[in-house]
XYZ file of C-alpha atoms in Angstrom:
174
model
C 78.399 49.335 140.040
C 78.568 50.253 136.342
C 74.843 49.529 135.962
C 74.091 51.948 138.783
C 76.330 54.591 137.191
C 74.652 54.126 133.821
C 71.225 54.649 135.380
C 72.048 57.758 137.435
C 71.556 60.400 134.732
C 68.348 58.920 133.249
C 66.952 58.460 136.765
C 67.780 62.079 137.629
C 66.064 63.350 134.462
C 63.042 61.163 135.168
C 62.785 62.446 138.754
C 63.037 66.078 137.606
C 60.277 65.587 135.022
C 58.037 63.770 137.515
C 58.569 66.517 140.119
C 57.865 69.228 137.530
C 54.638 67.479 136.514
C 53.689 67.144 140.180
C 54.231 70.900 140.614
C 52.260 71.516 137.380
C 55.223 73.120 135.577
C 55.296 73.033 131.779
C 58.523 71.030 131.422
C 59.084 71.841 127.753
C 58.660 75.615 128.210
C 60.908 75.595 131.280
C 63.555 73.670 129.332
C 63.394 76.083 126.364
C 63.588 79.102 128.683
C 66.614 77.622 130.446
C 68.309 76.817 127.134
C 67.754 80.397 125.921
C 69.288 81.741 129.129
C 72.247 79.410 128.572
C 72.770 80.711 125.035
C 72.682 84.303 126.333
C 75.329 83.405 128.920
C 77.537 81.815 126.254
C 77.348 84.959 124.131
C 78.071 87.217 127.117
C 81.235 85.320 128.116
C 82.542 84.622 124.594
C 84.523 87.870 124.253
C 86.360 87.545 127.602
C 87.227 83.908 126.846
C 88.508 84.811 123.391
C 90.583 87.665 124.825
C 92.227 85.494 127.471
C 92.968 82.713 124.963
C 94.622 85.190 122.591
C 96.632 86.699 125.467
C 97.805 83.244 126.625
C 98.905 82.307 123.131
C 100.743 85.596 122.690
C 102.480 85.124 126.068
C 103.704 81.641 125.168
C 104.538 82.206 121.480
C 106.371 85.496 122.053
C 108.990 83.838 124.236
C 107.957 85.903 127.275
C 107.244 82.696 129.181
C 110.778 81.407 128.530
C 112.342 84.739 129.482
C 110.343 84.946 132.697
C 111.247 81.352 133.555
C 114.947 82.081 133.001
C 114.656 85.180 135.184
C 112.941 83.374 138.066
C 114.931 80.113 138.026
C 117.983 81.470 139.959
C 115.687 82.781 142.693
C 113.895 79.415 142.784
C 117.219 77.632 143.288
C 118.070 80.059 146.085
C 114.914 79.222 148.045
C 115.042 75.467 147.204
C 111.965 75.626 144.990
C 112.089 72.842 142.363
C 113.259 74.565 139.181
C 111.369 72.004 137.082
C 108.159 73.514 138.465
C 108.889 77.149 137.595
C 107.214 77.107 134.136
C 104.245 75.251 135.603
C 103.892 77.707 138.485
C 103.982 80.608 136.027
C 101.466 79.086 133.632
C 98.965 77.735 136.163
C 97.259 81.077 136.965
C 96.952 81.792 133.251
C 95.930 78.580 131.527
C 94.363 75.392 132.820
C 94.914 73.417 129.629
C 98.464 74.743 129.236
C 99.334 73.842 132.806
C 97.751 70.409 132.353
C 99.947 69.826 129.298
C 103.013 70.931 131.281
C 102.012 68.650 134.173
C 101.746 65.742 131.752
C 105.247 66.489 130.460
C 106.566 66.664 134.027
C 104.922 63.316 134.824
C 106.450 61.719 131.735
C 109.898 63.122 132.508
C 110.107 62.694 136.283
C 107.288 60.271 137.084
C 104.086 60.768 139.015
C 105.581 59.454 142.241
C 108.600 61.764 142.119
C 108.738 64.789 144.391
C 108.198 67.115 141.431
C 105.241 65.037 140.200
C 103.613 65.068 143.601
C 104.273 68.775 144.104
C 102.830 69.599 140.664
C 99.734 67.539 141.467
C 99.325 69.291 144.798
C 99.876 72.690 143.210
C 97.341 71.937 140.500
C 94.727 71.111 143.117
C 95.458 74.109 145.319
C 95.577 76.920 142.770
C 93.198 78.279 140.172
C 93.443 79.481 136.604
C 92.996 82.995 137.926
C 92.887 85.093 134.767
C 90.591 82.692 132.934
C 88.214 82.390 135.873
C 88.089 86.121 136.536
C 87.573 86.988 132.884
C 84.751 84.474 132.477
C 82.878 85.168 135.707
C 83.409 88.911 135.770
C 82.637 89.102 132.062
C 79.391 87.207 132.564
C 78.138 89.749 135.086
C 79.774 92.683 133.298
C 82.166 93.747 136.057
C 84.987 95.792 134.523
C 86.932 96.965 137.555
C 88.604 93.829 138.887
C 92.063 95.043 139.911
C 91.610 94.228 143.606
C 90.238 90.788 142.785
C 93.237 90.072 140.547
C 95.640 91.106 143.314
C 93.929 88.918 145.900
C 93.681 85.944 143.534
C 97.362 86.192 142.572
C 98.384 86.407 146.229
C 96.312 83.269 146.865
C 98.027 81.563 143.908
C 101.492 82.490 145.188
C 100.636 81.182 148.648
C 99.244 78.008 147.053
C 102.422 77.508 145.034
C 104.768 77.740 147.998
C 102.518 75.871 150.431
C 102.120 73.025 147.905
C 105.876 72.495 147.834
C 106.159 72.858 151.625
C 103.367 70.359 152.273
C 104.919 67.858 149.861
C 108.289 68.244 151.572
C 106.623 67.679 154.953
C 104.373 64.777 153.930
C 106.807 62.957 151.651
C 109.905 63.924 153.678
C 111.890 65.182 150.695
């Protein structure tokens, strides 16, 4: 199986080149043109990515994340939402790498087979890093008015958060 896996990428490249030659496409020029388009895309999305990374860092370093977590935790207890997941649920729409680091900490503390570990895994698979995704994709196509998209995406994230916990309670009978 590992030999097949090792051959997949070279075989794919070979097939693309053979097909391009069959279609009489200048492979080198097409590659250079595609690479130039890629560089243009990188430059067009660099500013939105930088802005969201700075905003995430400011949110975490300022203590706003801790204050928001402390504010939401009593409500989470009231509705039987695992309080260990509150920081993760707050960070997930903002930062993929930050939420992955938090998930790793949760796994180390509670275990991957614990209810919290399973719920965090389910939540991670059913929500998106909304602000990062919107800033990158909307920035790439230069859309500036995204307020309705942000609202819809955050509603989807909230639904994903609560449904993740509900599904884990139902499936794992916790």
